[in-house]
Amino acid sequence: LESPLTRLHTIDLSYNFLEDKEHNLLVKSLRGNRNVKHLRLRLMHIEGKAGGHCLANLLQGNSTLVRIDVSKNRRMGLEGAKELAIGLSNNQFLEELDLGDCAIEDEAAAIIIRSLVGHTRLRRIKMARNQLSFQSITAICDLLKFPRSRLRLLDISYNPNLFGEPNLGLPNSNPPDQEGNVIVLA
């Protein structure tokens, strides 16, 4: 991965269980990355503070990685979200972030979303199938208010505590897009 001759643009390690030493090897391999633009780490058992720290290290100082999918990692929790937020706040190059189906609750969602305010390249955020509720809306509104935002898709669909919640002002069901997702466009 460190060779300038490498033409690898996408790494998909989804559905693999990596130990801490393998996480560290991945981070080391992608440090100085000039080619890998897309990283898929779906259902890899990225857990807690250590898993979030690994993701933060992947993002920090990586100007080539533009799309990261960490969906279906359901054990990141609040401590992992705090670590991930550090990496996100130090990476202004990310264009797409998929955190769908990660069992993210309001406090963790707010921390992650607030770390993204000010990103001018970010175009897509997927946070579908989590545990978001009305409390997450404040952080989401802060993100949407950023004047230089290029955000075009914010997927918060299938959050059972969010859609249809009384007095929220959101419809019980929005029309789906081509993929069947309910989306909110900025």
PDB file of C-alpha atoms in Angstrom:
ATOM      1  CA  LEU A   1       0.000   0.000   0.000  1.00  0.00           C
ATOM      2  CA  GLU A   2       2.902   2.349   0.544  1.00  0.00           C
ATOM      3  CA  SER A   3       4.342   1.897  -2.952  1.00  0.00           C
ATOM      4  CA  PRO A   4       3.710   4.783  -5.361  1.00  0.00           C
ATOM      5  CA  LEU A   5       3.011   2.161  -8.023  1.00  0.00           C
ATOM      6  CA  THR A   6      -0.014   0.872  -6.162  1.00  0.00           C
ATOM      7  CA  ARG A   7      -3.209   1.539  -8.085  1.00  0.00           C
ATOM      8  CA  LEU A   8      -5.540   0.267  -5.393  1.00  0.00           C
ATOM      9  CA  HIS A   9      -8.401   2.753  -4.937  1.00  0.00           C
ATOM     10  CA  THR A  10     -10.822   0.767  -2.767  1.00  0.00           C
ATOM     11  CA  ILE A  11     -10.209  -1.469   0.219  1.00  0.00           C
ATOM     12  CA  ASP A  12     -13.116  -3.570   1.428  1.00  0.00           C
ATOM     13  CA  LEU A  13     -12.456  -5.409   4.678  1.00  0.00           C
ATOM     14  CA  SER A  14     -16.122  -5.784   5.531  1.00  0.00           C
ATOM     15  CA  TYR A  15     -17.318  -8.751   7.592  1.00  0.00           C
ATOM     16  CA  ASN A  16     -13.853  -9.512   8.962  1.00  0.00           C
ATOM     17  CA  PHE A  17     -12.975  -9.523  12.617  1.00  0.00           C
ATOM     18  CA  LEU A  18      -9.660  -7.771  13.178  1.00  0.00           C
ATOM     19  CA  GLU A  19      -7.787  -7.712  16.461  1.00  0.00           C
ATOM     20  CA  ASP A  20      -6.125  -4.538  17.758  1.00  0.00           C
ATOM     21  CA  LYS A  21      -2.799  -5.478  16.163  1.00  0.00           C
ATOM     22  CA  GLU A  22      -4.478  -5.815  12.742  1.00  0.00           C
ATOM     23  CA  HIS A  23      -6.249  -2.463  13.247  1.00  0.00           C
ATOM     24  CA  ASN A  24      -2.857  -0.912  13.957  1.00  0.00           C
ATOM     25  CA  LEU A  25      -1.374  -2.545  10.867  1.00  0.00           C
ATOM     26  CA  LEU A  26      -4.199  -1.125   8.742  1.00  0.00           C
ATOM     27  CA  VAL A  27      -3.603   2.344  10.178  1.00  0.00           C
ATOM     28  CA  LYS A  28       0.132   2.061   9.537  1.00  0.00           C
ATOM     29  CA  SER A  29      -0.446   0.818   5.978  1.00  0.00           C
ATOM     30  CA  LEU A  30      -2.731   3.735   5.147  1.00  0.00           C
ATOM     31  CA  ARG A  31      -0.515   6.386   6.713  1.00  0.00           C
ATOM     32  CA  GLY A  32       0.929   8.321   3.809  1.00  0.00           C
ATOM     33  CA  ASN A  33      -1.758   6.848   1.549  1.00  0.00           C
ATOM     34  CA  ARG A  34      -1.881   8.482  -1.877  1.00  0.00           C
ATOM     35  CA  ASN A  35      -4.199   6.119  -3.744  1.00  0.00           C
ATOM     36  CA  VAL A  36      -6.913   4.554  -1.576  1.00  0.00           C
ATOM     37  CA  LYS A  37     -10.011   6.708  -1.806  1.00  0.00           C
ATOM     38  CA  HIS A  38     -12.686   4.338  -0.515  1.00  0.00           C
ATOM     39  CA  LEU A  39     -12.538   2.252   2.659  1.00  0.00           C
ATOM     40  CA  ARG A  40     -15.296  -0.206   3.591  1.00  0.00           C
ATOM     41  CA  LEU A  41     -15.175  -1.539   7.133  1.00  0.00           C
ATOM     42  CA  ARG A  42     -18.738  -2.840   7.517  1.00  0.00           C
ATOM     43  CA  LEU A  43     -19.481  -5.213  10.384  1.00  0.00           C
ATOM     44  CA  MET A  44     -15.878  -5.502  11.503  1.00  0.00           C
ATOM     45  CA  HIS A  45     -16.545  -5.473  15.237  1.00  0.00           C
ATOM     46  CA  ILE A  46     -15.100  -1.985  15.664  1.00  0.00           C
ATOM     47  CA  GLU A  47     -15.821  -1.580  19.354  1.00  0.00           C
ATOM     48  CA  GLY A  48     -15.562   1.065  22.044  1.00  0.00           C
ATOM     49  CA  LYS A  49     -12.770   3.514  22.579  1.00  0.00           C
ATOM     50  CA  ALA A  50     -10.106   1.323  20.901  1.00  0.00           C
ATOM     51  CA  GLY A  51     -12.187   0.925  17.721  1.00  0.00           C
ATOM     52  CA  GLY A  52     -13.003   4.633  17.587  1.00  0.00           C
ATOM     53  CA  HIS A  53      -9.351   5.468  18.166  1.00  0.00           C
ATOM     54  CA  CYS A  54      -8.352   3.228  15.249  1.00  0.00           C
ATOM     55  CA  LEU A  55     -10.842   5.041  12.979  1.00  0.00           C
ATOM     56  CA  ALA A  56      -9.589   8.420  14.196  1.00  0.00           C
ATOM     57  CA  ASN A  57      -6.012   7.427  13.362  1.00  0.00           C
ATOM     58  CA  LEU A  58      -7.109   6.318   9.887  1.00  0.00           C
ATOM     59  CA  LEU A  59      -8.684   9.709   9.244  1.00  0.00           C
ATOM     60  CA  GLN A  60      -6.094  12.013  10.751  1.00  0.00           C
ATOM     61  CA  GLY A  61      -3.718  13.356   8.174  1.00  0.00           C
ATOM     62  CA  ASN A  62      -5.170  11.255   5.365  1.00  0.00           C
ATOM     63  CA  SER A  63      -5.955  13.616   2.490  1.00  0.00           C
ATOM     64  CA  THR A  64      -6.738  10.896  -0.063  1.00  0.00           C
ATOM     65  CA  LEU A  65      -9.468   8.925   1.703  1.00  0.00           C
ATOM     66  CA  VAL A  66     -12.782  10.476   0.627  1.00  0.00           C
ATOM     67  CA  ARG A  67     -15.317   7.747   1.427  1.00  0.00           C
ATOM     68  CA  ILE A  68     -15.499   5.599   4.539  1.00  0.00           C
ATOM     69  CA  ASP A  69     -18.192   3.059   5.377  1.00  0.00           C
ATOM     70  CA  VAL A  70     -18.215   1.795   8.961  1.00  0.00           C
ATOM     71  CA  SER A  71     -21.852   0.732   8.948  1.00  0.00           C
ATOM     72  CA  LYS A  72     -23.115  -2.223  10.984  1.00  0.00           C
ATOM     73  CA  ASN A  73     -20.489  -1.766  13.704  1.00  0.00           C
ATOM     74  CA  ARG A  74     -22.993  -1.803  16.549  1.00  0.00           C
ATOM     75  CA  ARG A  75     -20.645  -1.695  19.543  1.00  0.00           C
ATOM     76  CA  MET A  76     -18.813   1.570  19.055  1.00  0.00           C
ATOM     77  CA  GLY A  77     -20.750   3.290  21.821  1.00  0.00           C
ATOM     78  CA  LEU A  78     -20.217   6.730  23.292  1.00  0.00           C
ATOM     79  CA  GLU A  79     -16.471   6.313  23.934  1.00  0.00           C
ATOM     80  CA  GLY A  80     -15.879   5.117  20.368  1.00  0.00           C
ATOM     81  CA  ALA A  81     -17.929   8.035  19.021  1.00  0.00           C
ATOM     82  CA  LYS A  82     -15.787  10.505  20.980  1.00  0.00           C
ATOM     83  CA  GLU A  83     -12.614   9.046  19.462  1.00  0.00           C
ATOM     84  CA  LEU A  84     -14.112   8.957  15.957  1.00  0.00           C
ATOM     85  CA  ALA A  85     -15.150  12.607  16.315  1.00  0.00           C
ATOM     86  CA  ILE A  86     -11.523  13.577  16.969  1.00  0.00           C
ATOM     87  CA  GLY A  87     -10.472  11.977  13.687  1.00  0.00           C
ATOM     88  CA  LEU A  88     -13.381  13.512  11.794  1.00  0.00           C
ATOM     89  CA  SER A  89     -12.680  16.997  13.114  1.00  0.00           C
ATOM     90  CA  ASN A  90      -9.048  16.690  11.951  1.00  0.00           C
ATOM     91  CA  ASN A  91      -9.906  15.482   8.443  1.00  0.00           C
ATOM     92  CA  GLN A  92     -11.327  18.056   6.035  1.00  0.00           C
ATOM     93  CA  PHE A  93     -11.077  15.801   2.967  1.00  0.00           C
ATOM     94  CA  LEU A  94     -13.861  13.306   3.633  1.00  0.00           C
ATOM     95  CA  GLU A  95     -16.786  13.496   1.187  1.00  0.00           C
ATOM     96  CA  GLU A  96     -18.899  10.563   2.303  1.00  0.00           C
ATOM     97  CA  LEU A  97     -19.439   8.933   5.708  1.00  0.00           C
ATOM     98  CA  ASP A  98     -21.657   5.899   6.315  1.00  0.00           C
ATOM     99  CA  LEU A  99     -22.509   5.239   9.962  1.00  0.00           C
ATOM    100  CA  GLY A 100     -25.727   3.364   9.239  1.00  0.00           C
ATOM    101  CA  ASP A 101     -26.897   0.632  11.594  1.00  0.00           C
ATOM    102  CA  CYS A 102     -24.259   1.345  14.267  1.00  0.00           C
ATOM    103  CA  ALA A 103     -26.685   1.559  17.221  1.00  0.00           C
ATOM    104  CA  ILE A 104     -25.678   5.210  17.661  1.00  0.00           C
ATOM    105  CA  GLU A 105     -27.708   7.003  20.316  1.00  0.00           C
ATOM    106  CA  ASP A 106     -28.351  10.724  20.709  1.00  0.00           C
ATOM    107  CA  GLU A 107     -25.297  11.774  22.717  1.00  0.00           C
ATOM    108  CA  ALA A 108     -22.888   9.885  20.444  1.00  0.00           C
ATOM    109  CA  ALA A 109     -24.680  11.198  17.340  1.00  0.00           C
ATOM    110  CA  ALA A 110     -24.412  14.793  18.575  1.00  0.00           C
ATOM    111  CA  ILE A 111     -20.671  14.403  19.197  1.00  0.00           C
ATOM    112  CA  ILE A 112     -20.075  12.935  15.733  1.00  0.00           C
ATOM    113  CA  ILE A 113     -22.296  15.421  13.918  1.00  0.00           C
ATOM    114  CA  ARG A 114     -20.798  18.444  15.674  1.00  0.00           C
ATOM    115  CA  SER A 115     -17.327  17.271  14.640  1.00  0.00           C
ATOM    116  CA  LEU A 116     -18.483  17.561  11.015  1.00  0.00           C
ATOM    117  CA  VAL A 117     -19.659  21.189  11.198  1.00  0.00           C
ATOM    118  CA  GLY A 118     -17.303  23.225   9.057  1.00  0.00           C
ATOM    119  CA  HIS A 119     -16.443  20.454   6.606  1.00  0.00           C
ATOM    120  CA  THR A 120     -16.655  21.984   3.154  1.00  0.00           C
ATOM    121  CA  ARG A 121     -16.160  18.787   1.132  1.00  0.00           C
ATOM    122  CA  LEU A 122     -18.611  16.516   2.947  1.00  0.00           C
ATOM    123  CA  ARG A 123     -21.513  15.623   0.633  1.00  0.00           C
ATOM    124  CA  ARG A 124     -23.157  12.519   2.067  1.00  0.00           C
ATOM    125  CA  ILE A 125     -23.774  11.338   5.618  1.00  0.00           C
ATOM    126  CA  LYS A 126     -25.682   8.153   6.263  1.00  0.00           C
ATOM    127  CA  MET A 127     -26.958   7.608   9.792  1.00  0.00           C
ATOM    128  CA  ALA A 128     -29.928   5.390   8.979  1.00  0.00           C
ATOM    129  CA  ARG A 129     -31.033   2.585  11.278  1.00  0.00           C
ATOM    130  CA  ASN A 130     -29.629   3.992  14.505  1.00  0.00           C
ATOM    131  CA  GLN A 131     -31.239   5.115  17.756  1.00  0.00           C
ATOM    132  CA  LEU A 132     -31.587   8.821  16.943  1.00  0.00           C
ATOM    133  CA  SER A 133     -34.431  10.788  18.462  1.00  0.00           C
ATOM    134  CA  PHE A 134     -35.518  14.414  18.732  1.00  0.00           C
ATOM    135  CA  GLN A 135     -32.398  15.258  20.785  1.00  0.00           C
ATOM    136  CA  SER A 136     -30.227  14.585  17.704  1.00  0.00           C
ATOM    137  CA  ILE A 137     -32.089  17.211  15.678  1.00  0.00           C
ATOM    138  CA  THR A 138     -30.265  20.154  17.334  1.00  0.00           C
ATOM    139  CA  ALA A 139     -26.852  18.884  16.201  1.00  0.00           C
ATOM    140  CA  ILE A 140     -28.229  18.055  12.758  1.00  0.00           C
ATOM    141  CA  CYS A 141     -29.621  21.587  12.424  1.00  0.00           C
ATOM    142  CA  ASP A 142     -26.235  23.064  13.366  1.00  0.00           C
ATOM    143  CA  LEU A 143     -24.653  20.998  10.604  1.00  0.00           C
ATOM    144  CA  LEU A 144     -27.254  22.060   8.041  1.00  0.00           C
ATOM    145  CA  LYS A 145     -26.884  25.747   8.937  1.00  0.00           C
ATOM    146  CA  PHE A 146     -23.179  25.879   8.068  1.00  0.00           C
ATOM    147  CA  PRO A 147     -23.100  28.375   5.168  1.00  0.00           C
ATOM    148  CA  ARG A 148     -20.306  26.734   3.135  1.00  0.00           C
ATOM    149  CA  SER A 149     -21.669  23.233   3.498  1.00  0.00           C
ATOM    150  CA  ARG A 150     -21.819  21.089   0.369  1.00  0.00           C
ATOM    151  CA  LEU A 151     -23.905  18.445   2.100  1.00  0.00           C
ATOM    152  CA  ARG A 152     -26.401  17.013  -0.378  1.00  0.00           C
ATOM    153  CA  LEU A 153     -27.639  13.904   1.394  1.00  0.00           C
ATOM    154  CA  LEU A 154     -28.293  13.298   5.046  1.00  0.00           C
ATOM    155  CA  ASP A 155     -29.883   9.902   5.495  1.00  0.00           C
ATOM    156  CA  ILE A 156     -31.516   9.589   8.900  1.00  0.00           C
ATOM    157  CA  SER A 157     -34.130   7.101   7.767  1.00  0.00           C
ATOM    158  CA  TYR A 158     -35.370   4.150   9.756  1.00  0.00           C
ATOM    159  CA  ASN A 159     -34.594   5.677  13.137  1.00  0.00           C
ATOM    160  CA  PRO A 160     -37.703   4.458  14.953  1.00  0.00           C
ATOM    161  CA  ASN A 161     -37.398   7.080  17.699  1.00  0.00           C
ATOM    162  CA  LEU A 162     -37.182   9.938  15.209  1.00  0.00           C
ATOM    163  CA  PHE A 163     -39.742   9.650  12.458  1.00  0.00           C
ATOM    164  CA  GLY A 164     -43.303   9.922  13.580  1.00  0.00           C
ATOM    165  CA  GLU A 165     -42.318  11.294  16.998  1.00  0.00           C
ATOM    166  CA  PRO A 166     -45.051  13.620  18.305  1.00  0.00           C
ATOM    167  CA  ASN A 167     -44.492  17.390  17.911  1.00  0.00           C
ATOM    168  CA  LEU A 168     -41.347  16.886  15.852  1.00  0.00           C
ATOM    169  CA  GLY A 169     -42.860  18.247  12.665  1.00  0.00           C
ATOM    170  CA  LEU A 170     -41.550  15.351  10.562  1.00  0.00           C
ATOM    171  CA  PRO A 171     -43.978  13.205   8.570  1.00  0.00           C
ATOM    172  CA  ASN A 172     -44.488   9.612   9.568  1.00  0.00           C
ATOM    173  CA  SER A 173     -43.047   8.533   6.237  1.00  0.00           C
ATOM    174  CA  ASN A 174     -41.249  10.448   3.524  1.00  0.00           C
ATOM    175  CA  PRO A 175     -41.164   9.332  -0.095  1.00  0.00           C
ATOM    176  CA  PRO A 176     -38.253   6.963  -0.646  1.00  0.00           C
ATOM    177  CA  ASP A 177     -35.434   7.648  -3.078  1.00  0.00           C
ATOM    178  CA  GLN A 178     -34.312   5.122  -5.712  1.00  0.00           C
ATOM    179  CA  GLU A 179     -32.616   2.928  -3.091  1.00  0.00           C
ATOM    180  CA  GLY A 180     -35.681   2.894  -0.846  1.00  0.00           C
ATOM    181  CA  ASN A 181     -34.130   5.204   1.726  1.00  0.00           C
ATOM    182  CA  VAL A 182     -35.926   8.079   3.321  1.00  0.00           C
ATOM    183  CA  ILE A 183     -33.648  11.080   2.938  1.00  0.00           C
ATOM    184  CA  VAL A 184     -33.410  14.666   4.077  1.00  0.00           C
ATOM    185  CA  LEU A 185     -31.750  16.928   1.527  1.00  0.00           C
ATOM    186  CA  ALA A 186     -29.826  19.987   2.671  1.00  0.00           C
TER     187      ALA A 186
END
